[in-house]
Coordinates of C-alpha atoms in Angstrom, one line a residue:
Chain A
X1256 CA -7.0 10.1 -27.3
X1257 CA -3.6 10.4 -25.4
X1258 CA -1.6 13.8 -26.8
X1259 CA 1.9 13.4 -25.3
X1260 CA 3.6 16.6 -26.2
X1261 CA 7.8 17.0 -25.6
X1262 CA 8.2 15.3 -22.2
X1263 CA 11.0 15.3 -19.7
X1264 CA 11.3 13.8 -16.9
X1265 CA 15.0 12.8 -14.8
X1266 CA 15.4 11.0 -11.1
X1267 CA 18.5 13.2 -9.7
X1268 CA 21.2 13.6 -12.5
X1269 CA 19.6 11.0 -15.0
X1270 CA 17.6 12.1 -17.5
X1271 CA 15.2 9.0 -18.2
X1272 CA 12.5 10.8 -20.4
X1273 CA 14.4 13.0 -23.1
X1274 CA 11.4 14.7 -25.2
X1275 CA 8.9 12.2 -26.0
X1276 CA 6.1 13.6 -28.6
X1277 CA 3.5 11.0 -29.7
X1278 CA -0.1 10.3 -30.1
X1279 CA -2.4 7.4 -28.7
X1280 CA -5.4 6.7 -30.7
X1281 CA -9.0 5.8 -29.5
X1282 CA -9.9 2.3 -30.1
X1283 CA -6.5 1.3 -30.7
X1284 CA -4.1 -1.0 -28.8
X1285 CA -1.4 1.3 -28.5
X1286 CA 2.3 -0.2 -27.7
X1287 CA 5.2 0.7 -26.3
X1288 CA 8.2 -0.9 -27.0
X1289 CA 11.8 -0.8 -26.0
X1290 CA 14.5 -3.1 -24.5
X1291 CA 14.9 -3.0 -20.7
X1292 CA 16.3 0.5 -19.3
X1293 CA 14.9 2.4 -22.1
X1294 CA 12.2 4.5 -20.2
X1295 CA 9.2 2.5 -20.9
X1296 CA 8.4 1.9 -17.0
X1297 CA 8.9 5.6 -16.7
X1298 CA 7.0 6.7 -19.3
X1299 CA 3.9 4.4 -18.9
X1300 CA 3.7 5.9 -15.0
X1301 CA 4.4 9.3 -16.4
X1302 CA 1.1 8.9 -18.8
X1303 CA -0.8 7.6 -15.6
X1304 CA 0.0 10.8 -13.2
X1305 CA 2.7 8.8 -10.9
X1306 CA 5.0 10.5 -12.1
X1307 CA 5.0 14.5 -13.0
X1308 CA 7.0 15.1 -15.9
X1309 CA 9.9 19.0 -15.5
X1310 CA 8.6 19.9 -18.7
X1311 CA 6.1 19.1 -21.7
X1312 CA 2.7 18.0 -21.3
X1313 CA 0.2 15.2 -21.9
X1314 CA -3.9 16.0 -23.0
X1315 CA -6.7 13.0 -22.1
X1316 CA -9.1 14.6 -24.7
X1317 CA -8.2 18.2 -24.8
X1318 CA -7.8 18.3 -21.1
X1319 CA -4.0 18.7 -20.4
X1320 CA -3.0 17.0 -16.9
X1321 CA -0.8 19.6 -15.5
X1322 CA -3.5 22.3 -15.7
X1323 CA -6.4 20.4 -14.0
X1324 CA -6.8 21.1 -10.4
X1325 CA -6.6 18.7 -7.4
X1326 CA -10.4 17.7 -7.8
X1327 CA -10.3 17.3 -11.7
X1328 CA -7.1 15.3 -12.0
X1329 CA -9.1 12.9 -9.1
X1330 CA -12.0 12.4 -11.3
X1331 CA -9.6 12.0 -14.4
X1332 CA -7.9 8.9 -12.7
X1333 CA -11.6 7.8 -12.0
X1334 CA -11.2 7.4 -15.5
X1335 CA -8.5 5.3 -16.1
X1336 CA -8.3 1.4 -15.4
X1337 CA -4.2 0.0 -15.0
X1338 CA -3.7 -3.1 -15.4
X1339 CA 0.1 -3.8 -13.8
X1340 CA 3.0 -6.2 -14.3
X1341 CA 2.1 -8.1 -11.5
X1342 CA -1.5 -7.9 -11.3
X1343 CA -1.7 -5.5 -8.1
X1344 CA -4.3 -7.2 -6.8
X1345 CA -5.3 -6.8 -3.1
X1346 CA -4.4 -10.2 -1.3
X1347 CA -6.6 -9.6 1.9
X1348 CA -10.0 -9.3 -0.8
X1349 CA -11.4 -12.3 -2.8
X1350 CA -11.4 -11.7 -6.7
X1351 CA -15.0 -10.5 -6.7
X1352 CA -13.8 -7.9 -4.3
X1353 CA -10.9 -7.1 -5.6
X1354 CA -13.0 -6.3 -8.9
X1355 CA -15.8 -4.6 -7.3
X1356 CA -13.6 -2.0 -5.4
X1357 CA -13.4 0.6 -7.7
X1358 CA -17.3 0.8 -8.0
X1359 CA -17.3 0.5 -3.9
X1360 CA -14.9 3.6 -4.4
X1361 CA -16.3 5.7 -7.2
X1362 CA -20.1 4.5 -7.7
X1363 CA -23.4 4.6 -6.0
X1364 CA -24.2 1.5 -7.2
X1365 CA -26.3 -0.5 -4.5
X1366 CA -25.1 -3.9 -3.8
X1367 CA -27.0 -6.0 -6.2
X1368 CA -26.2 -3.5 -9.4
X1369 CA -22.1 -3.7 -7.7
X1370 CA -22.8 -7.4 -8.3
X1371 CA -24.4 -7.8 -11.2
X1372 CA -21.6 -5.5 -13.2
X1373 CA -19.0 -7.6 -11.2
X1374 CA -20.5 -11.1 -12.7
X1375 CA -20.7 -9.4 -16.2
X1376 CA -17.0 -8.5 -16.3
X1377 CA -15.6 -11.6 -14.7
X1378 CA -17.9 -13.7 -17.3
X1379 CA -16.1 -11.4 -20.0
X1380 CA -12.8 -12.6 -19.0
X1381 CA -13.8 -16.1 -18.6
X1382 CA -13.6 -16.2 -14.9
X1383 CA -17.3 -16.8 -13.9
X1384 CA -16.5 -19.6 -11.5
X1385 CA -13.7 -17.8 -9.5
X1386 CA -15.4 -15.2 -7.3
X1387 CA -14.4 -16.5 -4.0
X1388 CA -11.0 -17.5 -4.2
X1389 CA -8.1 -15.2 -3.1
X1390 CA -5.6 -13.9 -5.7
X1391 CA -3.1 -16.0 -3.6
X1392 CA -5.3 -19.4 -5.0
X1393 CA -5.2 -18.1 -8.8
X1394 CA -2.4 -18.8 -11.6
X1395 CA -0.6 -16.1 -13.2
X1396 CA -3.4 -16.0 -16.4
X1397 CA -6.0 -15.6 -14.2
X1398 CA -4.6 -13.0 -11.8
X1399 CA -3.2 -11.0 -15.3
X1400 CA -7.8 -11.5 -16.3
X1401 CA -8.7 -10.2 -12.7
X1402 CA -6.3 -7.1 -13.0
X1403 CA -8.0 -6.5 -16.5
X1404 CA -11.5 -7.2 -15.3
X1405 CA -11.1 -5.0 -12.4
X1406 CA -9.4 -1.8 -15.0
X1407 CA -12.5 -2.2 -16.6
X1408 CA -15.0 -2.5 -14.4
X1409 CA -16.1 0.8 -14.1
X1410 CA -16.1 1.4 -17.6
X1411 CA -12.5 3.7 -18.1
X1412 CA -11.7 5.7 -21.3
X1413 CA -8.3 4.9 -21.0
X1414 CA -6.6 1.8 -19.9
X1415 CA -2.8 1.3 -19.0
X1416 CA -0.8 -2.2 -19.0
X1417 CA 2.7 -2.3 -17.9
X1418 CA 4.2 -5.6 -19.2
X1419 CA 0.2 -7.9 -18.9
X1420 CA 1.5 -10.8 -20.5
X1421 CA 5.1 -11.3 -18.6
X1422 CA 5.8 -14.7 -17.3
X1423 CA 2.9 -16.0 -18.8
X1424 CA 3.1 -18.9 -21.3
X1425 CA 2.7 -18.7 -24.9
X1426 CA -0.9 -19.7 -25.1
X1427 CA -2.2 -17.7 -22.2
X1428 CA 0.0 -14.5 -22.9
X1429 CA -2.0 -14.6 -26.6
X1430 CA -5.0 -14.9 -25.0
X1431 CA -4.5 -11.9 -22.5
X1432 CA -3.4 -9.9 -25.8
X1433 CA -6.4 -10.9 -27.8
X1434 CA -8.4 -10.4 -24.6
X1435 CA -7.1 -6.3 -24.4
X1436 CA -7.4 -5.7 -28.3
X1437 CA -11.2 -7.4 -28.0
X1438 CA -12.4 -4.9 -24.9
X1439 CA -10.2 -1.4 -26.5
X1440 CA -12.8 -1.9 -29.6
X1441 CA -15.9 -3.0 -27.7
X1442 CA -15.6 -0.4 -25.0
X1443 CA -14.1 1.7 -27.8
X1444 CA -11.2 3.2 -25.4
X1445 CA -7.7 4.7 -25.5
X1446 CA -5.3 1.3 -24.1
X1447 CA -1.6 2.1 -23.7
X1448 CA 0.2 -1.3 -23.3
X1449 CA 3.9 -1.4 -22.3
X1450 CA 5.6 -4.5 -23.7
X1451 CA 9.0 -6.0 -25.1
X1452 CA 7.3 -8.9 -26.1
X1453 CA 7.2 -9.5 -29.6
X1454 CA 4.4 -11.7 -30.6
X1455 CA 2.4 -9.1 -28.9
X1456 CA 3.6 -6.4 -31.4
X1457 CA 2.6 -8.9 -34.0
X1458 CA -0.7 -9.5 -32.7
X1459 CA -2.1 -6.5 -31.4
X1460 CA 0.5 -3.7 -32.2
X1461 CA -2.0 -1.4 -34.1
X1462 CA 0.1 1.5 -33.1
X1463 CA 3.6 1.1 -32.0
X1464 CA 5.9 3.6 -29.9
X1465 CA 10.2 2.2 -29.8
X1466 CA 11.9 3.8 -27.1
X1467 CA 15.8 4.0 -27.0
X1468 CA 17.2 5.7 -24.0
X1469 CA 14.2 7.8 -23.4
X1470 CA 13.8 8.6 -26.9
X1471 CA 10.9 7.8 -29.6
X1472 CA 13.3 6.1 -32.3
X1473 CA 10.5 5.0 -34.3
X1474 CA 6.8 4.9 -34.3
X1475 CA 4.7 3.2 -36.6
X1476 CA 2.2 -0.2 -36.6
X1477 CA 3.0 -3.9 -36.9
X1478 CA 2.4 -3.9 -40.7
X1479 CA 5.6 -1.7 -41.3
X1480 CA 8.0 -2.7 -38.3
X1481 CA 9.4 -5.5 -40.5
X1482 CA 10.5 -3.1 -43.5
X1483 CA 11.5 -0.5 -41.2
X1484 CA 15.0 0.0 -41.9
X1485 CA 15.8 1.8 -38.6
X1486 CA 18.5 -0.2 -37.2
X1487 CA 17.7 0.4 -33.8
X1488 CA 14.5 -1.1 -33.9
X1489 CA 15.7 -4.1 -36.3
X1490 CA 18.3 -5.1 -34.1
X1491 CA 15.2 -4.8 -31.3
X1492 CA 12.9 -7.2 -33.4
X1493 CA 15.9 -8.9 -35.3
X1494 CA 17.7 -10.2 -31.7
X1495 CA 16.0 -13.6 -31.6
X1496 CA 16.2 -16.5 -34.6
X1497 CA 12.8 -16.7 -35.1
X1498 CA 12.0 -12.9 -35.6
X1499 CA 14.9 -13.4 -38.3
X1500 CA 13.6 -16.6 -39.9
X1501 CA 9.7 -14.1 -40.1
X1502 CA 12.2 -11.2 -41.7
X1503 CA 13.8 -13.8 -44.4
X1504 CA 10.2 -14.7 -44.8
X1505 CA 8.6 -11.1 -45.6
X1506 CA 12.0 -10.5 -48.2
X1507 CA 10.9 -13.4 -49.9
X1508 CA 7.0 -12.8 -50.4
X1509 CA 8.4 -8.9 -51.3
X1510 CA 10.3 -10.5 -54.3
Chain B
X904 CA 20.1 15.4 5.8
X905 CA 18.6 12.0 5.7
X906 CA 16.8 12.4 9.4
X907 CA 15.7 16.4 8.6
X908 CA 14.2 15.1 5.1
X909 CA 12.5 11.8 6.9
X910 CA 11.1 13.8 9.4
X911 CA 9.7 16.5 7.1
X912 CA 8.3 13.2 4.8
X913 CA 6.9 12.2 8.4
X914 CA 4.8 15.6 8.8
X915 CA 3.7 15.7 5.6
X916 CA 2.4 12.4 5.5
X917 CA 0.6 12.9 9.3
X918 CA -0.9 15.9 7.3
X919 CA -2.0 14.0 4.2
X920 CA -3.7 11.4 6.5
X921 CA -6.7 13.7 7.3
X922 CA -6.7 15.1 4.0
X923 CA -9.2 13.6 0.9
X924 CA -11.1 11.0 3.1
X925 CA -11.9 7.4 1.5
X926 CA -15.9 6.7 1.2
X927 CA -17.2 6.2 4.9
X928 CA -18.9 2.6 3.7
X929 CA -15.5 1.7 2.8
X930 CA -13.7 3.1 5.8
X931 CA -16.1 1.7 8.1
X932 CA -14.5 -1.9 7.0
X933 CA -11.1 -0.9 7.2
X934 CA -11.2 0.4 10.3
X935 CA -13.4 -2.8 12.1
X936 CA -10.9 -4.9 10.6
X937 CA -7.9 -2.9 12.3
X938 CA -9.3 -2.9 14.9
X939 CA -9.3 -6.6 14.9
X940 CA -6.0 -7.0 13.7
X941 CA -4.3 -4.4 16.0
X942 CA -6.5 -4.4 19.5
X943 CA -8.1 -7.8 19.8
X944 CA -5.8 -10.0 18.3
X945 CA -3.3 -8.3 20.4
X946 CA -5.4 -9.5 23.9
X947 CA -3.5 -12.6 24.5
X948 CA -0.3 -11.1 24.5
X949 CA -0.8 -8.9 26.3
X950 CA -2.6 -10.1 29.0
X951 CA 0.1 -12.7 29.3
X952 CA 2.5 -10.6 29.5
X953 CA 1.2 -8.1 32.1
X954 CA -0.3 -10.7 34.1
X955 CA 3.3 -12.4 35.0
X956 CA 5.0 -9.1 34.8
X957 CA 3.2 -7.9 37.4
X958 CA 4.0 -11.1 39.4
X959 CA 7.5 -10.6 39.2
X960 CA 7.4 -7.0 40.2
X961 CA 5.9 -8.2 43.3
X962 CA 8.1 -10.6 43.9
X963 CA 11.2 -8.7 43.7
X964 CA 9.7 -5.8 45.9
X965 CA 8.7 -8.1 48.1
X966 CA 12.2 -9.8 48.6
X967 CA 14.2 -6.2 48.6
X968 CA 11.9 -5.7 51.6
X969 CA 13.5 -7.1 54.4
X970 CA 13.4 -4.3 57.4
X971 CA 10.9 -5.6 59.3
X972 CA 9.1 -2.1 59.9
X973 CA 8.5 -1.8 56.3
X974 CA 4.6 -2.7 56.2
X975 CA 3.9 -5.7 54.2
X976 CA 1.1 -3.6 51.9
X977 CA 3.8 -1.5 50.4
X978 CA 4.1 -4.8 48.5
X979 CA 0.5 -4.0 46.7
X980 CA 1.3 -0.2 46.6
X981 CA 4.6 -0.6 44.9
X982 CA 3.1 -3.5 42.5
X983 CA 0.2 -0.5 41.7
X984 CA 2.4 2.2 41.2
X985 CA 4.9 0.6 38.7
X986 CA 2.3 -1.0 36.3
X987 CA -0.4 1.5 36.2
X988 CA 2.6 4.3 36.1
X989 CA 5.1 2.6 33.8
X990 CA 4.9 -0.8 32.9
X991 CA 1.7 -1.0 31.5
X992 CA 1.8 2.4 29.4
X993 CA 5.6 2.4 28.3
X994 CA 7.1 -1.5 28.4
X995 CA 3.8 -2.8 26.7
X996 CA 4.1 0.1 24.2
X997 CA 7.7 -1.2 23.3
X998 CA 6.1 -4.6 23.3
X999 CA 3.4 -3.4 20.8
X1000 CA 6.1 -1.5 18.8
X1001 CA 7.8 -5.4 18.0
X1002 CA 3.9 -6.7 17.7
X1003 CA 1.9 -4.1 16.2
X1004 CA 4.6 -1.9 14.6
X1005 CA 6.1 -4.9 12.5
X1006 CA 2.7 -6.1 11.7
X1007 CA 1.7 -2.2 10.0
X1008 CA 5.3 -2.0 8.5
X1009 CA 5.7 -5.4 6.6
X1010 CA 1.4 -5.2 5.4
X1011 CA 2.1 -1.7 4.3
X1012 CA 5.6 -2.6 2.7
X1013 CA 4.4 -5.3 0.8
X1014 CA 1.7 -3.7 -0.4
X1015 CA 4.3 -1.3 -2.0
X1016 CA 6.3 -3.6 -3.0
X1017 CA 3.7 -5.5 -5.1
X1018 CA 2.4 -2.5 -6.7
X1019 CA -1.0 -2.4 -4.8
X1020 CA -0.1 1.1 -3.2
X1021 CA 0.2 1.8 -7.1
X1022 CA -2.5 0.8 -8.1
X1023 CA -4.9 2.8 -5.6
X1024 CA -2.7 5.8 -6.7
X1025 CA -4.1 5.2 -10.0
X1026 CA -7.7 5.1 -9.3
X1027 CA -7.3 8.2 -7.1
X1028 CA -7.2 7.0 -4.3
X1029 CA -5.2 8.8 -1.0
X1030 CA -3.5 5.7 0.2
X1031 CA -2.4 7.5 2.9
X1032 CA -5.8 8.1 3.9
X1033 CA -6.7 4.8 3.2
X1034 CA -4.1 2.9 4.9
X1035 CA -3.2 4.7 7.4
X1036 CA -6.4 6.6 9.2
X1037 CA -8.2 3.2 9.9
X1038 CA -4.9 2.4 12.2
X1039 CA -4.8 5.6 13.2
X1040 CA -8.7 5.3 14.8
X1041 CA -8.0 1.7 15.3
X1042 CA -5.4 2.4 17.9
X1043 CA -7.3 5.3 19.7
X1044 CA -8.9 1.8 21.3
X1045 CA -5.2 1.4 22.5
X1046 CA -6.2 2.6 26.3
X1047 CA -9.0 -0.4 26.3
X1048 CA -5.6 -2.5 26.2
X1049 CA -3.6 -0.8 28.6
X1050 CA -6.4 -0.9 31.2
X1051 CA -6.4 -4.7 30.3
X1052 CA -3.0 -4.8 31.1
X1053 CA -3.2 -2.6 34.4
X1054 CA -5.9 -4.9 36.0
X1055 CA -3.9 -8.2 34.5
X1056 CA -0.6 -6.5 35.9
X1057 CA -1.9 -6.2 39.6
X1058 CA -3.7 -9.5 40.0
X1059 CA -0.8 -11.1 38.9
X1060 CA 0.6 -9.7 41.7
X1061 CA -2.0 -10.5 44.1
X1062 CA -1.8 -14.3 42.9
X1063 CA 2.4 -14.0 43.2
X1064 CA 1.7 -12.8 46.7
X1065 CA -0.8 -15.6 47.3
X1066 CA 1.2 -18.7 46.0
X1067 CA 4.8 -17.5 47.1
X1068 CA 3.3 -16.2 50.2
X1069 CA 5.5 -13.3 50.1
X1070 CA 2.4 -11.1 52.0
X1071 CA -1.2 -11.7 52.8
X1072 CA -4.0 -10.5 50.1
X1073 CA -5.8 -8.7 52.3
X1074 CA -2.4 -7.1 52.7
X1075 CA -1.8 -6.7 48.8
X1076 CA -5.3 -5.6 48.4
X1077 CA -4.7 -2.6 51.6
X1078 CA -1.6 -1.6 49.5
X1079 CA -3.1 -1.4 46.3
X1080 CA -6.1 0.9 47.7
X1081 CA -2.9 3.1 49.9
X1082 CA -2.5 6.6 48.9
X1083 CA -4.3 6.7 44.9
X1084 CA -3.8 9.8 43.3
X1085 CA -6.4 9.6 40.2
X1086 CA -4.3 11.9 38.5
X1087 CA -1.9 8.9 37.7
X1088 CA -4.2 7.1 35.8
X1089 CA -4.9 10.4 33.2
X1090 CA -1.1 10.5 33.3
X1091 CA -1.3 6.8 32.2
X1092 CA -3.7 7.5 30.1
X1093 CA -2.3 10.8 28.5
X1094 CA 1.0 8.7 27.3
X1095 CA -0.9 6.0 26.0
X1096 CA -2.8 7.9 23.8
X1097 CA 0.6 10.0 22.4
X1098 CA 2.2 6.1 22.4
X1099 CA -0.7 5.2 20.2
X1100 CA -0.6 7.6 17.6
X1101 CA 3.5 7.0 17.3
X1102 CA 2.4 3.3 17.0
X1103 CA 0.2 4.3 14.3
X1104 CA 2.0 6.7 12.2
X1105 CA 6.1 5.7 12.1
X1106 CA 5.5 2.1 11.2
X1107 CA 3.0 3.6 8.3
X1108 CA 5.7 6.2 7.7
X1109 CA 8.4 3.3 7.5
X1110 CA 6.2 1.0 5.2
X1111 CA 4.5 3.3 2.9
X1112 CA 7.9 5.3 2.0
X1113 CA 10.1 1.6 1.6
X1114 CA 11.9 1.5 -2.0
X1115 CA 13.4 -2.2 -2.6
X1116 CA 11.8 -5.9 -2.5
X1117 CA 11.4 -8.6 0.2
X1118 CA 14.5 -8.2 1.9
X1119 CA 13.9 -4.3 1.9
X1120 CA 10.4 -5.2 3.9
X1121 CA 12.5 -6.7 6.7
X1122 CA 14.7 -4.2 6.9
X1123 CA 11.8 -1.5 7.2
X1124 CA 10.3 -3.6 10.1
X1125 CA 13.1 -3.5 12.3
X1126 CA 13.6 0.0 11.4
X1127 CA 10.5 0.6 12.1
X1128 CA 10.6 -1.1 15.7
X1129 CA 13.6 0.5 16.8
X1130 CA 12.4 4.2 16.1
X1131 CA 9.1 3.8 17.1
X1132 CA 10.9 2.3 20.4
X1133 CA 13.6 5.4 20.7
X1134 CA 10.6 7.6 20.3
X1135 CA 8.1 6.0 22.8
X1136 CA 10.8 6.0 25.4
X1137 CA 11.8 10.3 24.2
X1138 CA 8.0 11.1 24.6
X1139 CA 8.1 8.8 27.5
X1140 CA 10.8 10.9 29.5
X1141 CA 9.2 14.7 27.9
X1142 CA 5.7 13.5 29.0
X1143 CA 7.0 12.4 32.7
X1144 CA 8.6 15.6 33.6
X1145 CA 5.7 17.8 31.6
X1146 CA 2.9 16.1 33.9
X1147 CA 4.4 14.6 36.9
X1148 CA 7.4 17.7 38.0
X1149 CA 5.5 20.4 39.5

């Protein structure tokens, strides 16, 4: 569990973060949402450690960031997988590599155990045949399943996605979704996803964080965003025709 | 404000590259595969370039010496002293600043710019350390290149006096053996290793600090050349008069 308790954080003048208090729950797929500019970016990096917030503090089970020393806050990241925008991957290593790095970095795995959990997680994301090829040879889906496979391989308590399903396709972004939700409950950790797309707030959103210029406007899950009547965040999942057509929809079965 | 603050960022990042070292199996790679980036692929260049280098330094000494009392091995002597004093330490240094230096800048650039140094931030990682120390030792084997470039440097001399018949070679090879003062080669050998770890560190310092996208990348690379240039030819000029005026 994530504590986030009254954060600020500015760049210069700008204040980006203006007091953010919220909770992320264990074995939850945890969103935040927000249109572009509204501190999500900032936010997301802020929960990771990038970015050290000028006041208020954030707790990974009890143990609050900016009091754990240089050593502890290592072996804290240890513990947290990121799966980012645009995969991160490292071009120069094949996908196997790529996923077994952090368990060259942090384990003392031999090389057969480093390979036998590497074949276990790419088989969990359906990539069992792709070991060899570079990240430069693999589509968008597949580089978005390596990033994930490699956050998980050495089995975080938290995991971080900034924006996993952008400029993905329908099909595949629902898959990637459905992928996270499935491994938060079987690994039964704390995932943090940072989205503005909406079918994944209908999918997955079990616990859902709007940002508007660097302040929580609303928080709740996807059951209640649709009779929210915060007007903020139903112009937010209001803006396209279909989300409106899904709202006329939910009036109707209400009466 | 901008130069005091880079230069601060500079330090600190020279300091942060010996601090929290990556896992020796891991470093190990990294480094074998610098080296193989920076020193070996690098062999062709420069051999090329030192071997007809040092030809044309012959050949112009040899045709601005037309007294006839001038002895014809000052042709070899002259050919030694410029590339084992100069040409091979400093004018391949600014060669490797355009080769090397470009090559550190846009790998390390990217890398930021797709989010990779990010992501080794994450897993708590020192990037710095892990991008930057391999280089760093990879480029201690910078001397192996110079001397490459020395030897390359004077038979290309030998072989412009040969061909163009501007002296004999047992001539060139008298002038090259004519008054050697072995402190000139730790000289040599003194700014190659300061030029190395400029070569090293400013196009690191360039690439890891970029902000921007692709265009940004280019921009750091020829930022990145002309500084480490300016400060190879400062050290250059400091490390001449520290080691050769007394």
């Amino acid at each position: 569990m994530i504590e986030v308790n009254d954060i600020h954080k500015s760049f210069g003048d700008s204040e980006i973060l203006k007091g953010i208090s919220t909770v992320f729950e264990k074995g939850k797929t945890n969103l935040i949402i927000g249109q572009s500019g509204s501190g999500k970016t900032v936010f997301l990096k802020t929960l990771l450690g990038l970015f050290i917030p000028e006041q208020g503090s954030i707790s990974y089970d009890g143990k609050i960031y900016s009091k754990l020393s240089p050593d502890q806050k290592s072996e804290l990241r240890a513990e947290m997988g990121m799966v980012f925008q645009g995969s991160a991957l490292f071009d120069s290593m094949t996908i196997a590599e790529n996923v077994k790095f952090p368990l060259r970095m942090f384990t003392k795995q031999n090389k057969s155990e480093m390979n036998d959990r590497v074949n276990i997680v790419l088989k969990r994301v359906n990539l069992d045949d792709a070991h060899n090829k570079l990240p430069s040879e693999a589509s968008g889906g597949m580089q978005k399943r390596v990033a994930i496979a490699r956050a998980i391989v050495n089995q975080p308590k938290y995991l971080f996605c900034d924006e996993p399903n952008s400029g993905l396709d329908p099909r595949t972004a629902t898959v990637i979704d459905n992928l996270i939700q499935e491994i938060t409950q079987e690994y039964d950790i704390t995932t943090v996803i940072n989205t503005h797309d909406m079918n994944s707030v209908m999918e997955i959103g079990e616990k859902i964080v709007f940002l508007k210029d660097g302040i929580k406007e609303w928080e709740g899950s996807n059951k209640n965003i649709f009779k929210t009547d915060n007007e903020a965040v139903t112009n937010f999942v209001y803006s396209s025709d279909l989300f409106q057509r899904v709202q006329k929809m939910y009036l109707e079965e209400d009466q | 404000m901008s130069y005091l603050h880079n230069i601060g960022q500079y330090f600190l990042m020279i300091k942060q590259i010996f601090r929290k070292p990556t896992k020796w199996s891991v470093m190990r790679h990294l480094i074998l595969k610098d080296i193989d980036d920076l020193i070996i692929n690098s062999i062709g260049i420069v051999s090329f370039i030192a071997f007809f280098v040092g030809g044309v330094v012959t050949i112009q000494t040899a045709l601005n010496m037309t007294n006839p009392l001038i002895p014809k091995s000052l042709v070899g002597f002259a050919t030694r002293q410029s590339v084992i004093l100069e040409f091979a330490p400093t004018f391949i240094s600014i060669i490797m600043a355009g080769k090397v230096g470009s090559f550190i800048t846009s790998s390390i650039g990217t890398m930021r710019v797709t989010e990779q140094i990010d992501a080794l931030e994450v897993m708590g990682i020192n990037a710095i350390n892990y991008l930057v120390f391999p280089k760093f030792i990879a480029l201690m084997l910078y001397p192996f290149l110079i001397s490459i470039a020395m030897f390359l440097g004077i038979i290309g001399g030998m072989a412009a006096c040969f061909y163009g018949g501007f002296s004999s070679v047992d001539d060139y090879i008298a002038g090259i053996q004519m008054d050697f003062i072995p402190f000139h080669m730790v000289y040599a050998f003194i700014k190659t290793f300061v030029f190395a770890f400029l070569l090293a560190t400013i196009p690191s310092y360039y690439g890891y600090y970029m902000k921007g996208g692709a265009l940004e990348v280019g921009k750091a690379s020829t930022t990145s050349f002309v500084w480490t240039s300016v400060m190879i030819i400062l050290f250059n000029y400091i490390l001449t008069q520290m080691l050769l005026s007394s």
